[in-house]
mmCIF file of C-alpha atoms in Angstrom:
data_model
loop_
_atom_site.group_PDB
_atom_site.id
_atom_site.type_symbol
_atom_site.label_atom_id
_atom_site.label_comp_id
_atom_site.label_asym_id
_atom_site.label_seq_id
_atom_site.Cartn_x
_atom_site.Cartn_y
_atom_site.Cartn_z
ATOM 1 C CA MET A 37 -47.523 -98.761 11.661
ATOM 2 C CA PRO A 38 -48.130 -100.063 15.233
ATOM 3 C CA LYS A 39 -51.647 -100.714 16.327
ATOM 4 C CA THR A 40 -53.305 -98.359 18.742
ATOM 5 C CA THR A 41 -54.858 -100.074 21.699
ATOM 6 C CA LYS A 42 -58.109 -99.005 23.240
ATOM 7 C CA ARG A 43 -56.408 -97.960 26.400
ATOM 8 C CA THR A 44 -53.944 -95.721 24.577
ATOM 9 C CA ALA A 45 -56.731 -94.096 22.624
ATOM 10 C CA THR A 46 -58.679 -93.426 25.811
ATOM 11 C CA LYS A 47 -55.643 -91.674 27.429
ATOM 12 C CA ARG A 48 -55.062 -89.586 24.380
ATOM 13 C CA ALA A 49 -58.665 -88.422 24.258
ATOM 14 C CA ALA A 50 -58.439 -87.466 27.946
ATOM 15 C CA ARG A 51 -55.323 -85.346 27.367
ATOM 16 C CA ILE A 52 -56.942 -83.507 24.502
ATOM 17 C CA ALA A 53 -60.049 -82.790 26.515
ATOM 18 C CA LYS A 54 -57.950 -81.508 29.444
ATOM 19 C CA ALA A 55 -55.994 -79.208 27.168
ATOM 20 C CA HIS A 56 -59.175 -77.689 25.801
ATOM 21 C CA ALA A 57 -60.530 -77.177 29.284
ATOM 22 C CA THR A 58 -57.380 -75.306 30.605
ATOM 23 C CA GLU A 59 -57.637 -71.458 30.564
ATOM 24 C CA LEU A 60 -54.851 -69.467 28.870
ATOM 25 C CA PRO A 61 -52.783 -67.087 31.085
ATOM 26 C CA THR A 62 -53.912 -63.441 31.101
ATOM 27 C CA VAL A 63 -51.461 -60.996 29.398
ATOM 28 C CA GLU A 64 -51.513 -57.488 30.847
ATOM 29 C CA PRO A 65 -51.519 -54.618 28.360
ATOM 30 C CA LYS A 66 -48.144 -52.971 27.652
ATOM 31 C CA VAL A 67 -49.473 -49.616 28.804
ATOM 32 C CA ALA A 68 -50.226 -51.049 32.174
ATOM 33 C CA GLN A 69 -46.651 -52.391 32.430
ATOM 34 C CA GLN A 70 -45.262 -48.953 31.619
ATOM 35 C CA SER A 71 -47.476 -47.301 34.228
ATOM 36 C CA GLN A 72 -46.136 -49.683 36.830
ATOM 37 C CA GLN A 73 -42.538 -48.703 35.885
ATOM 38 C CA ARG A 74 -43.050 -44.952 36.141
ATOM 39 C CA ARG A 75 -40.611 -43.157 38.437
ATOM 40 C CA THR A 76 -41.555 -41.064 41.360
ATOM 41 C CA PRO A 77 -40.649 -37.340 41.134
ATOM 42 C CA LYS A 78 -37.525 -37.868 43.275
ATOM 43 C CA GLN A 79 -36.176 -40.675 41.135
ATOM 44 C CA GLN A 80 -33.575 -39.940 38.395
ATOM 45 C CA ALA A 81 -33.515 -41.539 34.977
ATOM 46 C CA PRO A 82 -30.934 -44.252 34.670
ATOM 47 C CA ALA A 83 -27.820 -43.181 32.786
ATOM 48 C CA ARG A 84 -27.687 -44.300 29.188
ATOM 49 C CA GLY A 85 -25.066 -44.399 26.441
ATOM 50 C CA ILE A 86 -21.771 -42.624 27.123
ATOM 51 C CA ALA A 87 -23.268 -40.983 30.198
ATOM 52 C CA ARG A 88 -22.867 -44.340 31.968
ATOM 53 C CA TYR A 89 -19.090 -43.746 31.720
ATOM 54 C CA PRO A 90 -18.102 -40.329 33.243
ATOM 55 C CA TRP A 91 -14.409 -40.928 32.631
ATOM 56 C CA ALA A 92 -15.106 -41.302 28.901
ATOM 57 C CA ILE A 93 -16.786 -37.863 28.816
ATOM 58 C CA THR A 94 -13.761 -36.267 30.476
ATOM 59 C CA MET A 95 -11.371 -37.942 28.068
ATOM 60 C CA SER A 96 -13.458 -36.835 25.049
ATOM 61 C CA ILE A 97 -13.438 -33.214 26.213
ATOM 62 C CA LEU A 98 -9.679 -33.284 26.742
ATOM 63 C CA ILE A 99 -9.061 -34.791 23.302
ATOM 64 C CA ILE A 100 -11.274 -32.199 21.597
ATOM 65 C CA ALA A 101 -9.587 -29.341 23.491
ATOM 66 C CA ALA A 102 -6.139 -30.631 22.540
ATOM 67 C CA GLY A 103 -7.177 -30.866 18.886
ATOM 68 C CA VAL A 104 -8.490 -27.297 18.836
ATOM 69 C CA ALA A 105 -5.287 -26.054 20.488
ATOM 70 C CA LEU A 106 -3.140 -27.795 17.856
ATOM 71 C CA LEU A 107 -5.168 -26.224 15.053
ATOM 72 C CA TYR A 108 -4.922 -22.788 16.650
ATOM 73 C CA PHE A 109 -1.182 -22.761 17.351
ATOM 74 C CA ASN A 110 -0.351 -24.259 13.952
ATOM 75 C CA HIS A 111 -2.691 -21.839 12.132
ATOM 76 C CA VAL A 112 -4.496 -24.523 10.181
ATOM 77 C CA GLY A 113 -8.115 -25.350 9.494
ATOM 78 C CA PRO A 114 -10.506 -22.642 10.697
ATOM 79 C CA PHE A 115 -7.549 -20.772 12.221
ATOM 80 C CA ALA A 116 -5.584 -20.530 8.972
ATOM 81 C CA PRO A 117 -4.725 -16.912 7.978
ATOM 82 C CA PRO A 118 -6.613 -15.538 4.966
ATOM 83 C CA ALA A 119 -4.969 -16.268 1.663
ATOM 84 C CA LYS A 120 -2.945 -13.376 0.297
ATOM 85 C CA GLN A 121 -4.412 -11.987 -2.882
ATOM 86 C CA ALA A 122 -2.070 -11.573 -5.780
ATOM 87 C CA SER A 123 -1.326 -7.941 -6.463
ATOM 88 C CA ASN A 124 1.000 -5.998 -8.678
ATOM 89 C CA ALA A 125 0.964 -3.063 -6.277
ATOM 90 C CA LYS A 126 4.284 -2.449 -4.583
ATOM 91 C CA LYS A 127 4.694 -1.411 -1.024
ATOM 92 C CA ALA A 128 5.156 2.323 -0.804
ATOM 93 C CA PRO A 129 8.599 3.386 0.438
ATOM 94 C CA ALA A 130 8.788 4.634 3.998
ATOM 95 C CA VAL A 131 8.498 8.400 4.430
ATOM 96 C CA ALA A 132 10.626 10.212 6.984
ATOM 97 C CA THR A 133 8.897 12.355 9.594
ATOM 98 C CA LEU A 134 9.253 16.094 9.088
ATOM 99 C CA ALA A 135 10.630 18.227 11.909
ATOM 100 C CA PRO A 136 7.895 20.073 13.864
ATOM 101 C CA ASP A 137 9.152 23.518 12.861
ATOM 102 C CA VAL A 138 9.257 22.790 9.116
ATOM 103 C CA LYS A 139 5.528 23.251 8.505
ATOM 104 C CA ALA A 140 5.561 26.566 10.321
ATOM 105 C CA LYS A 141 8.530 27.729 8.242
ATOM 106 C CA ALA A 142 6.803 26.580 5.038
ATOM 107 C CA THR A 143 3.741 28.629 5.938
ATOM 108 C CA THR A 144 5.940 31.708 6.325
ATOM 109 C CA VAL A 145 7.724 31.042 3.011
ATOM 110 C CA VAL A 146 4.443 30.612 1.108
ATOM 111 C CA ALA A 147 3.093 33.832 2.629
ATOM 112 C CA SER A 148 6.114 35.711 1.253
ATOM 113 C CA MET A 149 5.613 34.488 -2.338
ATOM 114 C CA PRO A 150 4.284 36.673 -5.162
ATOM 115 C CA ALA A 151 0.478 36.803 -5.269
ATOM 116 C CA ASP A 152 0.076 34.606 -8.367
ATOM 117 C CA HIS A 153 2.328 31.902 -6.934
ATOM 118 C CA LYS A 154 0.660 32.066 -3.534
ATOM 119 C CA GLN A 155 -2.727 31.655 -5.196
ATOM 120 C CA ALA A 156 -1.507 28.560 -7.057
ATOM 121 C CA PHE A 157 -1.281 26.707 -3.719
ATOM 122 C CA THR A 158 -5.080 26.661 -3.651
ATOM 123 C CA SER A 159 -6.156 27.058 -7.294
ATOM 124 C CA SER A 160 -3.695 24.997 -9.345
ATOM 125 C CA ASN A 161 -5.251 22.261 -11.481
ATOM 126 C CA CYS A 162 -2.444 20.029 -10.233
ATOM 127 C CA LEU A 163 -4.197 19.880 -6.854
ATOM 128 C CA LYS A 164 -7.345 18.245 -8.219
ATOM 129 C CA SER A 165 -7.954 14.793 -6.758
ATOM 130 C CA GLY A 166 -7.820 13.071 -10.156
ATOM 131 C CA ILE A 167 -4.413 14.589 -10.924
ATOM 132 C CA LEU A 168 -3.029 13.936 -7.448
ATOM 133 C CA SER A 169 -4.029 10.266 -7.638
ATOM 134 C CA LYS A 170 -2.041 9.903 -10.862
ATOM 135 C CA ILE A 171 1.136 11.650 -9.734
ATOM 136 C CA THR A 172 1.226 9.800 -6.405
ATOM 137 C CA ASP A 173 0.659 6.308 -7.815
ATOM 138 C CA THR A 174 3.938 4.582 -6.954
ATOM 139 C CA SER A 175 2.797 1.100 -8.019
ATOM 140 C CA ALA A 176 5.042 1.306 -11.095
ATOM 141 C CA ALA A 177 8.076 2.607 -9.215
ATOM 142 C CA PRO A 178 11.175 0.644 -10.258
ATOM 143 C CA SER A 179 12.780 -1.785 -7.842
ATOM 144 C CA SER A 180 16.407 -1.407 -6.800
ATOM 145 C CA ALA A 181 17.416 -3.845 -9.530
ATOM 146 C CA ASP A 182 15.304 -2.046 -12.140
ATOM 147 C CA LYS A 183 16.868 1.314 -11.298
ATOM 148 C CA ASP A 184 20.204 0.036 -12.558
ATOM 149 C CA LYS A 185 18.600 -0.626 -15.943
ATOM 150 C CA ILE A 186 17.189 2.882 -16.449
ATOM 151 C CA LYS A 187 18.662 4.686 -19.422
ATOM 152 C CA HIS A 188 20.623 7.782 -18.354
ATOM 153 C CA SER A 189 22.477 8.638 -21.549
ATOM 154 C CA TYR A 190 21.022 10.018 -24.789
ATOM 155 C CA ASP A 191 22.522 11.194 -28.064
ATOM 156 C CA LYS A 192 20.410 14.343 -28.276
ATOM 157 C CA ALA A 193 17.626 16.269 -26.607
ATOM 158 C CA PRO A 194 14.102 14.934 -27.179
ATOM 159 C CA ALA A 195 11.871 16.225 -29.955
ATOM 160 C CA MET A 196 9.104 18.615 -28.971
ATOM 161 C CA THR A 197 6.041 16.529 -28.046
ATOM 162 C CA ILE A 198 4.252 18.440 -25.284
ATOM 163 C CA ASN A 199 1.195 20.635 -25.706
ATOM 164 C CA GLN A 200 2.628 24.114 -25.168
ATOM 165 C CA LYS A 201 -0.818 25.529 -24.376
ATOM 166 C CA THR A 202 -1.309 23.495 -21.188
ATOM 167 C CA THR A 203 0.541 23.185 -17.905
ATOM 168 C CA TYR A 204 2.038 19.933 -16.639
ATOM 169 C CA CYS A 205 1.791 18.475 -13.152
ATOM 170 C CA VAL A 206 4.727 16.686 -11.541
ATOM 171 C CA GLY A 207 4.723 14.494 -8.453
ATOM 172 C CA ILE A 208 8.193 14.134 -6.956
ATOM 173 C CA ASN A 209 7.659 11.296 -4.484
ATOM 174 C CA THR A 210 10.649 11.520 -2.150
ATOM 175 C CA ASN A 211 11.661 9.664 0.982
ATOM 176 C CA ARG A 212 10.482 12.753 2.911
ATOM 177 C CA GLY A 213 7.124 13.097 1.213
ATOM 178 C CA LEU A 214 5.448 14.524 -1.871
ATOM 179 C CA ILE A 215 6.397 17.680 -3.754
ATOM 180 C CA VAL A 216 3.937 18.784 -6.460
ATOM 181 C CA LEU A 217 5.217 21.006 -9.265
ATOM 182 C CA GLU A 218 3.312 22.939 -11.906
ATOM 183 C CA LEU A 219 5.424 23.280 -15.065
ATOM 184 C CA MET A 220 4.872 26.254 -17.389
ATOM 185 C CA PRO A 221 5.620 25.699 -21.115
ATOM 186 C CA GLN A 222 4.947 29.402 -21.761
ATOM 187 C CA TRP A 223 8.018 30.207 -19.637
ATOM 188 C CA ALA A 224 10.419 27.633 -21.117
ATOM 189 C CA PRO A 225 8.870 25.146 -23.589
ATOM 190 C CA GLU A 226 12.107 23.278 -24.405
ATOM 191 C CA THR A 227 12.910 22.840 -20.729
ATOM 192 C CA VAL A 228 9.417 21.640 -19.820
ATOM 193 C CA ASN A 229 9.381 19.247 -22.788
ATOM 194 C CA ASN A 230 12.740 17.854 -21.691
ATOM 195 C CA PHE A 231 11.687 17.365 -18.046
ATOM 196 C CA VAL A 232 8.442 15.659 -19.100
ATOM 197 C CA TYR A 233 10.351 13.332 -21.429
ATOM 198 C CA LEU A 234 12.922 12.322 -18.817
ATOM 199 C CA ALA A 235 10.304 11.802 -16.102
ATOM 200 C CA GLN A 236 8.178 9.634 -18.374
ATOM 201 C CA ASN A 237 11.249 7.468 -19.031
ATOM 202 C CA LYS A 238 11.909 7.190 -15.255
ATOM 203 C CA PHE A 239 15.212 9.034 -15.602
ATOM 204 C CA TYR A 240 14.822 10.694 -12.196
ATOM 205 C CA ASP A 241 13.657 7.609 -10.269
ATOM 206 C CA GLY A 242 16.220 6.719 -7.625
ATOM 207 C CA LEU A 243 18.370 9.846 -8.124
ATOM 208 C CA THR A 244 19.344 11.995 -5.159
ATOM 209 C CA PHE A 245 19.408 15.611 -4.102
ATOM 210 C CA HIS A 246 23.187 15.750 -4.304
ATOM 211 C CA ARG A 247 23.552 19.405 -3.288
ATOM 212 C CA VAL A 248 21.423 21.126 -0.647
ATOM 213 C CA MET A 249 22.240 24.643 0.519
ATOM 214 C CA LYS A 250 20.411 26.145 3.515
ATOM 215 C CA ASP A 251 20.890 29.684 4.723
ATOM 216 C CA ALA A 252 24.282 29.831 3.011
ATOM 217 C CA GLY A 253 24.511 33.564 2.441
ATOM 218 C CA ASN A 254 21.896 34.397 -0.158
ATOM 219 C CA LEU A 255 21.620 30.880 -1.623
ATOM 220 C CA GLN A 256 19.000 28.339 -0.547
ATOM 221 C CA ILE A 257 18.511 25.414 -2.950
ATOM 222 C CA ALA A 258 17.889 21.673 -3.180
ATOM 223 C CA GLN A 259 19.540 20.371 -6.346
ATOM 224 C CA GLY A 260 19.062 16.947 -7.957
ATOM 225 C CA GLY A 261 18.774 15.115 -11.261
ATOM 226 C CA ASP A 262 22.389 13.981 -11.665
ATOM 227 C CA PRO A 263 22.719 10.261 -12.535
ATOM 228 C CA LYS A 264 26.280 10.333 -11.165
ATOM 229 C CA GLY A 265 25.143 11.890 -7.905
ATOM 230 C CA ASP A 266 28.086 14.277 -7.580
ATOM 231 C CA GLY A 267 27.045 17.237 -9.735
ATOM 232 C CA THR A 268 29.069 16.265 -12.803
ATOM 233 C CA GLY A 269 26.558 14.085 -14.641
ATOM 234 C CA GLY A 270 23.771 14.624 -17.127
ATOM 235 C CA PRO A 271 21.817 12.922 -19.921
ATOM 236 C CA GLY A 272 24.476 13.486 -22.603
ATOM 237 C CA TYR A 273 23.143 16.762 -24.011
ATOM 238 C CA THR A 274 22.442 20.350 -22.937
ATOM 239 C CA LEU A 275 19.480 22.680 -23.411
ATOM 240 C CA PRO A 276 19.235 26.142 -24.959
ATOM 241 C CA ASP A 277 18.807 29.280 -22.861
ATOM 242 C CA GLU A 278 15.164 30.253 -22.444
ATOM 243 C CA THR A 279 14.544 33.696 -21.086
ATOM 244 C CA GLY A 280 10.796 33.606 -20.498
ATOM 245 C CA LYS A 281 11.157 33.560 -16.705
ATOM 246 C CA ASN A 282 14.888 33.886 -16.201
ATOM 247 C CA GLY A 283 15.875 36.141 -13.337
ATOM 248 C CA ASP A 284 12.915 34.984 -11.230
ATOM 249 C CA TYR A 285 14.296 32.711 -8.510
ATOM 250 C CA THR A 286 11.772 33.387 -5.770
ATOM 251 C CA ALA A 287 11.044 30.727 -3.152
ATOM 252 C CA GLY A 288 9.267 27.684 -4.544
ATOM 253 C CA THR A 289 10.321 28.107 -8.190
ATOM 254 C CA ILE A 290 12.226 25.383 -10.056
ATOM 255 C CA SER A 291 15.160 26.141 -12.362
ATOM 256 C CA MET A 292 17.675 24.183 -14.415
ATOM 257 C CA ALA A 293 21.285 24.019 -13.264
ATOM 258 C CA ARG A 294 24.144 24.930 -15.583
ATOM 259 C CA SER A 295 27.900 25.263 -15.835
ATOM 260 C CA ASP A 296 28.809 26.697 -19.219
ATOM 261 C CA LYS A 297 25.514 25.537 -20.748
ATOM 262 C CA VAL A 298 22.140 24.548 -19.344
ATOM 263 C CA SER A 299 22.217 21.052 -17.898
ATOM 264 C CA GLY A 300 19.995 18.546 -19.632
ATOM 265 C CA SER A 301 18.731 16.982 -16.388
ATOM 266 C CA GLN A 302 19.971 18.721 -13.229
ATOM 267 C CA PHE A 303 17.485 21.098 -11.646
ATOM 268 C CA PHE A 304 17.205 22.936 -8.360
ATOM 269 C CA LEU A 305 14.304 23.963 -6.161
ATOM 270 C CA ASN A 306 14.612 27.488 -4.803
ATOM 271 C CA THR A 307 13.804 26.810 -1.152
ATOM 272 C CA GLY A 308 14.266 30.500 -0.381
ATOM 273 C CA ASP A 309 14.238 33.732 -2.378
ATOM 274 C CA ASN A 310 17.438 33.544 -4.443
ATOM 275 C CA SER A 311 16.654 36.514 -6.662
ATOM 276 C CA THR A 312 19.590 38.438 -5.170
ATOM 277 C CA GLY A 313 22.074 35.563 -4.921
ATOM 278 C CA LEU A 314 21.489 34.396 -8.503
ATOM 279 C CA LYS A 315 20.955 37.828 -10.032
ATOM 280 C CA GLY A 316 22.191 38.105 -13.605
ATOM 281 C CA GLN A 317 22.594 34.358 -14.170
ATOM 282 C CA ASN A 318 20.713 32.457 -16.861
ATOM 283 C CA PHE A 319 19.072 29.509 -15.158
ATOM 284 C CA ASN A 320 15.984 28.374 -17.065
ATOM 285 C CA THR A 321 13.078 28.755 -14.629
ATOM 286 C CA PHE A 322 10.229 26.546 -15.807
ATOM 287 C CA GLY A 323 7.734 25.961 -12.983
ATOM 288 C CA TRP A 324 6.944 26.248 -9.302
ATOM 289 C CA VAL A 325 5.936 24.239 -6.246
ATOM 290 C CA VAL A 326 2.174 24.179 -5.549
ATOM 291 C CA LYS A 327 2.163 21.569 -2.764
ATOM 292 C CA GLY A 328 4.793 20.167 -0.404
ATOM 293 C CA MET A 329 6.845 23.285 0.286
ATOM 294 C CA ASP A 330 7.455 21.854 3.749
ATOM 295 C CA VAL A 331 8.945 18.718 2.145
ATOM 296 C CA ALA A 332 11.174 20.848 -0.095
ATOM 297 C CA LEU A 333 12.439 22.740 2.960
ATOM 298 C CA ALA A 334 13.146 19.476 4.796
ATOM 299 C CA LEU A 335 15.301 17.937 2.044
ATOM 300 C CA GLN A 336 18.793 16.914 3.134
ATOM 301 C CA GLY A 337 21.950 16.441 1.115
ATOM 302 C CA PRO A 338 25.650 17.314 0.975
ATOM 303 C CA SER A 339 26.481 21.013 0.874
ATOM 304 C CA ASP A 340 29.596 22.888 -0.163
ATOM 305 C CA SER A 341 30.676 23.013 3.469
ATOM 306 C CA ASN A 342 29.516 19.557 4.619
ATOM 307 C CA LYS A 343 29.967 16.603 2.270
ATOM 308 C CA ASN A 344 28.953 13.955 4.821
ATOM 309 C CA ILE A 345 25.183 14.494 4.855
ATOM 310 C CA THR A 346 23.151 11.596 3.447
ATOM 311 C CA SER A 347 21.261 12.618 0.322
ATOM 312 C CA ASP A 348 17.481 12.342 0.164
ATOM 313 C CA VAL A 349 16.071 10.386 -2.766
ATOM 314 C CA MET A 350 13.482 10.866 -5.502
ATOM 315 C CA ASN A 351 11.807 7.459 -5.304
ATOM 316 C CA HIS A 352 9.418 8.049 -8.219
ATOM 317 C CA VAL A 353 8.763 11.093 -10.395
ATOM 318 C CA LEU A 354 5.503 11.215 -12.338
ATOM 319 C CA VAL A 355 4.205 13.841 -14.747
ATOM 320 C CA VAL A 356 0.824 14.315 -16.438
ATOM 321 C CA PRO A 357 -0.851 17.200 -18.293
ATOM 322 C CA ALA A 358 -3.071 19.360 -16.116
ATOM 323 C CA SER A 359 -6.106 18.844 -18.359
#
């Protein structure tokens, strides 16, 4: 270690003494610095962040707008349509519009009916909301493909299964609207039992009104129930004569068609009073219309004089007991 001379030691001591004698610089408080940097009321704050770049703001807005437009026009994200819920319900078939004069004519026809039938248009149990909801429920109506699978041929008439002490309500849901029938077992139990059986097995679904007569002399009918659609078909059996209401073919009643014997499936709606035109003939009358007389009057189909009219269709026929 080198020796320290006296002179060097003296200089060092002087430097140390000078350092101790020098005052440290004064540091102003931070608050004071901030007060000196305060802006006057007319001064604006300096731009910070993305605000320092106006072009970037414009570009961001354009990009966001373009993204929202893509989502909207492609129906995705928040603009996606609501998911369709699975449902077994089928779309109800379209119903044709009735001519303006049909309702007025129906009102006149109903007014001309016997008192008990006229009263049924307001008092029938078949008009209760619970019954109507059942006979207008077309959710189980067969598709076009299913209609080809419906059984239309039987070896014999069905066994008696109905309650002969109650009436039965029928909803004939046609392409022109709803016709509600009240079937009377006390008039013709075998006929009512047969109609109920066929309707419950969807026999009538998809069949047409193959013969419609309007103002043809004394005959006004709308006839249907033939699986062949030309008046020659049936279910493979016939029904016995039932005389409980035979001879009563007033407007709004429903009767079974026949050739030599009573048809097992073909029926006709008396759309006018046919008591004179069908006098003396044994057509089993087994019920009457209690709602939709205007629809019955509007039905279209080929007639004896015009074979080129398109037949209206029974889309779905439903039947339930009235109580």
